[in-house]
Amino acid sequence: MAVVGYGRVSSAGQSLDVQVEQLKAVPCDRIFTETRSGTSTEGRAALEEMMRYVREGDVLVVTRLDRLARSLTDLSRIIDELGAKGVGFRCLQQGAVDTTKPEGRLMLQLLGSVAEFETAIRKDRQMEGIAKAKAAGKYRGRPQSIQREQIEALEAEGLGPTAIAKRLGIGRSSVYRVRGADKSIMTKTA
């Protein structure tokens, strides 16, 4: 039986240190960490590796439920998958979560719903802030990183979309997207 920890933060500006310290204090035999959004399980390599690693009799420990998932659907799926493997689940800051008891499963559902609700509220606030900034003329979105003039200059040198993309360090589809309607110029393949 192993005690396995999992920690996650959403962005590179956040620190995993507090979570890792708390998981080491359990103590955990192995700790998986990553910097990825918790709104989806897609692309979360450490989560996938941890799910492959745990075995029957192991216990997964997280500091808070929202570190594991921010969607009730994802949280339920992960907990169900752990249960099917015979893996227990424990949450340090929400101690009433014990997946082996009915009241623990209820608490898990309630807290998972709250995490999902918080995510929805945060997204709404972000959209409101962006709309307000746009109305005030202060928000223009992400600056354009690829200049049409650069692509045109490289085309004039005789380079095709693949060579242009390689030279600029961008995807070939980006070359086509910047060129947009004027696809007739983009006839070369290298």
CSV table of C-alpha atoms in Angstrom, one decimal:
chain,number,residue,atom,x,y,z
A,1,MET,CA,0.0,0.0,0.0
A,2,ALA,CA,1.3,3.4,-1.0
A,3,VAL,CA,0.1,6.9,-0.1
A,4,VAL,CA,0.3,8.9,-3.3
A,5,GLY,CA,0.0,12.7,-3.4
A,6,TYR,CA,-1.2,14.9,-6.3
A,7,GLY,CA,-0.7,18.7,-6.5
A,8,ARG,CA,-1.7,21.2,-9.2
A,9,VAL,CA,-1.6,24.9,-9.9
A,10,SER,CA,-3.1,26.6,-12.9
A,11,SER,CA,-0.3,28.9,-14.0
A,12,ALA,CA,3.4,29.2,-13.9
A,13,GLY,CA,3.1,32.3,-11.7
A,14,GLN,CA,1.7,30.1,-8.9
A,15,SER,CA,3.7,28.0,-6.6
A,16,LEU,CA,3.3,24.3,-5.8
A,17,ASP,CA,5.5,24.6,-2.7
A,18,VAL,CA,2.7,24.8,-0.1
A,19,GLN,CA,0.9,21.8,-1.5
A,20,VAL,CA,4.1,19.8,-1.8
A,21,GLU,CA,5.0,20.6,1.9
A,22,GLN,CA,1.5,19.5,3.1
A,23,LEU,CA,1.7,16.3,1.0
A,24,LYS,CA,5.2,15.5,2.3
A,25,ALA,CA,3.9,15.9,5.9
A,26,VAL,CA,1.3,13.2,5.4
A,27,PRO,CA,3.8,11.5,4.4
A,28,CYS,CA,3.3,10.5,0.8
A,29,ASP,CA,5.4,7.8,-0.8
A,30,ARG,CA,5.3,9.6,-4.1
A,31,ILE,CA,4.0,13.0,-5.2
A,32,PHE,CA,2.8,14.0,-8.7
A,33,THR,CA,2.6,17.7,-9.5
A,34,GLU,CA,1.8,19.8,-12.5
A,35,THR,CA,1.0,23.3,-13.7
A,36,ARG,CA,-2.2,23.0,-15.8
A,37,SER,CA,-5.7,24.3,-15.6
A,38,GLY,CA,-8.1,22.1,-13.6
A,39,THR,CA,-11.2,23.0,-15.7
A,40,SER,CA,-10.5,19.9,-17.8
A,41,THR,CA,-8.5,16.6,-17.5
A,42,GLU,CA,-7.3,17.0,-21.1
A,43,GLY,CA,-3.5,17.5,-21.3
A,44,ARG,CA,-2.8,16.8,-17.6
A,45,ALA,CA,0.1,14.5,-18.0
A,46,ALA,CA,0.9,14.2,-14.2
A,47,LEU,CA,-2.8,13.3,-13.5
A,48,GLU,CA,-2.7,10.6,-16.2
A,49,GLU,CA,0.6,9.2,-14.9
A,50,MET,CA,-0.7,9.2,-11.3
A,51,MET,CA,-3.9,7.4,-12.4
A,52,ARG,CA,-1.7,4.7,-14.1
A,53,TYR,CA,0.6,4.5,-11.1
A,54,VAL,CA,-2.0,3.9,-8.3
A,55,ARG,CA,-2.8,0.3,-7.4
A,56,GLU,CA,-5.4,-1.5,-5.2
A,57,GLY,CA,-4.9,-0.6,-1.6
A,58,ASP,CA,-3.2,2.8,-2.3
A,59,VAL,CA,-4.6,6.0,-1.1
A,60,LEU,CA,-4.6,9.2,-3.2
A,61,VAL,CA,-4.2,12.4,-1.2
A,62,VAL,CA,-4.8,16.0,-2.4
A,63,THR,CA,-4.7,19.2,-0.4
A,64,ARG,CA,-8.1,20.5,-1.7
A,65,LEU,CA,-10.7,19.0,-4.1
A,66,ASP,CA,-10.2,21.8,-6.7
A,67,ARG,CA,-6.6,20.7,-7.1
A,68,LEU,CA,-7.9,17.4,-8.5
A,69,ALA,CA,-10.7,18.8,-10.6
A,70,ARG,CA,-12.9,21.9,-11.0
A,71,SER,CA,-15.7,20.2,-12.7
A,72,LEU,CA,-18.1,17.9,-10.9
A,73,THR,CA,-18.2,15.6,-13.9
A,74,ASP,CA,-14.4,15.2,-14.0
A,75,LEU,CA,-14.2,14.9,-10.2
A,76,SER,CA,-16.8,12.1,-10.2
A,77,ARG,CA,-15.1,10.3,-13.1
A,78,ILE,CA,-11.7,10.4,-11.4
A,79,ILE,CA,-13.2,9.2,-8.0
A,80,ASP,CA,-15.1,6.4,-9.8
A,81,GLU,CA,-12.0,5.3,-11.6
A,82,LEU,CA,-10.0,5.3,-8.4
A,83,GLY,CA,-12.8,3.3,-6.7
A,84,ALA,CA,-12.8,0.8,-9.5
A,85,LYS,CA,-9.1,0.2,-8.9
A,86,GLY,CA,-9.6,-0.2,-5.2
A,87,VAL,CA,-7.8,3.1,-4.4
A,88,GLY,CA,-8.9,5.2,-1.5
A,89,PHE,CA,-9.2,9.0,-1.6
A,90,ARG,CA,-8.4,11.6,1.0
A,91,CYS,CA,-8.6,15.4,1.0
A,92,LEU,CA,-6.5,17.2,3.6
A,93,GLN,CA,-8.5,20.5,3.8
A,94,GLN,CA,-11.9,18.9,3.4
A,95,GLY,CA,-11.4,16.1,6.0
A,96,ALA,CA,-15.1,14.9,5.8
A,97,VAL,CA,-14.3,13.5,2.3
A,98,ASP,CA,-14.0,9.7,2.7
A,99,THR,CA,-15.1,7.8,-0.3
A,100,THR,CA,-15.7,4.6,1.6
A,101,LYS,CA,-18.8,6.0,3.4
A,102,PRO,CA,-22.1,7.4,2.1
A,103,GLU,CA,-21.8,10.7,3.9
A,104,GLY,CA,-18.3,11.1,2.6
A,105,ARG,CA,-19.5,10.6,-1.0
A,106,LEU,CA,-22.2,13.1,-0.4
A,107,MET,CA,-19.7,15.6,1.0
A,108,LEU,CA,-17.5,15.0,-2.1
A,109,GLN,CA,-20.5,15.8,-4.4
A,110,LEU,CA,-21.3,19.0,-2.5
A,111,LEU,CA,-17.8,20.2,-2.4
A,112,GLY,CA,-17.3,19.3,-6.1
A,113,SER,CA,-20.4,21.3,-7.0
A,114,VAL,CA,-19.0,24.3,-5.1
A,115,ALA,CA,-15.7,24.1,-7.0
A,116,GLU,CA,-17.6,24.0,-10.3
A,117,PHE,CA,-19.7,26.9,-9.2
A,118,GLU,CA,-16.6,29.0,-8.3
A,119,THR,CA,-15.1,28.3,-11.7
A,120,ALA,CA,-18.3,29.5,-13.4
A,121,ILE,CA,-18.4,32.7,-11.3
A,122,ARG,CA,-14.7,33.4,-12.0
A,123,LYS,CA,-15.3,33.0,-15.7
A,124,ASP,CA,-18.3,35.4,-15.6
A,125,ARG,CA,-16.3,38.0,-13.7
A,126,GLN,CA,-13.5,37.7,-16.2
A,127,MET,CA,-15.9,38.2,-19.2
A,128,GLU,CA,-17.4,41.2,-17.4
A,129,GLY,CA,-14.0,42.7,-16.9
A,130,ILE,CA,-13.0,42.2,-20.5
A,131,ALA,CA,-16.3,43.7,-21.8
A,132,LYS,CA,-15.8,46.7,-19.5
A,133,ALA,CA,-12.2,47.2,-20.6
A,134,LYS,CA,-13.2,46.9,-24.3
A,135,ALA,CA,-16.0,49.5,-23.8
A,136,ALA,CA,-13.4,51.9,-22.2
A,137,GLY,CA,-11.0,51.2,-25.1
A,138,LYS,CA,-8.4,49.7,-22.8
A,139,TYR,CA,-8.6,46.1,-24.0
A,140,ARG,CA,-7.4,45.1,-27.4
A,141,GLY,CA,-6.7,41.4,-26.9
A,142,ARG,CA,-3.4,39.7,-27.4
A,143,PRO,CA,-1.0,41.6,-29.6
A,144,GLN,CA,-0.5,40.2,-33.1
A,145,SER,CA,2.7,38.1,-33.0
A,146,ILE,CA,2.9,37.4,-36.7
A,147,GLN,CA,3.3,40.3,-39.1
A,148,ARG,CA,1.8,40.0,-42.6
A,149,GLU,CA,4.8,42.0,-43.9
A,150,GLN,CA,7.3,39.4,-42.6
A,151,ILE,CA,5.4,36.7,-44.5
A,152,GLU,CA,5.1,38.8,-47.7
A,153,ALA,CA,8.9,39.5,-47.6
A,154,LEU,CA,9.7,35.8,-47.3
A,155,GLU,CA,7.3,35.0,-50.1
A,156,ALA,CA,9.1,37.6,-52.2
A,157,GLU,CA,12.3,35.7,-51.6
A,158,GLY,CA,10.6,32.7,-53.1
A,159,LEU,CA,9.8,30.7,-50.0
A,160,GLY,CA,6.7,28.7,-49.7
A,161,PRO,CA,4.4,28.3,-46.6
A,162,THR,CA,6.4,25.4,-45.0
A,163,ALA,CA,9.7,27.3,-45.3
A,164,ILE,CA,8.2,30.5,-44.1
A,165,ALA,CA,6.7,28.8,-41.1
A,166,LYS,CA,10.1,27.1,-40.3
A,167,ARG,CA,12.0,30.4,-40.6
A,168,LEU,CA,9.5,32.3,-38.4
A,169,GLY,CA,9.1,29.5,-35.9
A,170,ILE,CA,5.4,29.2,-36.4
A,171,GLY,CA,3.0,26.6,-37.7
A,172,ARG,CA,2.2,26.4,-41.4
A,173,SER,CA,-1.5,26.9,-40.7
A,174,SER,CA,-0.5,30.3,-39.1
A,175,VAL,CA,1.0,31.4,-42.4
A,176,TYR,CA,-2.2,30.5,-44.2
A,177,ARG,CA,-4.3,32.2,-41.6
A,178,VAL,CA,-2.4,35.5,-41.8
A,179,ARG,CA,-2.6,35.4,-45.5
A,180,GLY,CA,-6.3,34.7,-45.3
A,181,ALA,CA,-8.2,35.4,-48.5
A,182,ASP,CA,-5.1,35.8,-50.6
A,183,LYS,CA,-4.4,32.1,-50.9
A,184,SER,CA,-3.5,32.3,-54.6
A,185,ILE,CA,0.0,33.6,-53.6
A,186,MET,CA,0.5,30.5,-51.4
A,187,THR,CA,1.0,27.9,-54.1
A,188,LYS,CA,4.5,26.7,-53.2
A,189,THR,CA,4.9,23.8,-50.8
A,190,ALA,CA,8.4,24.3,-49.5
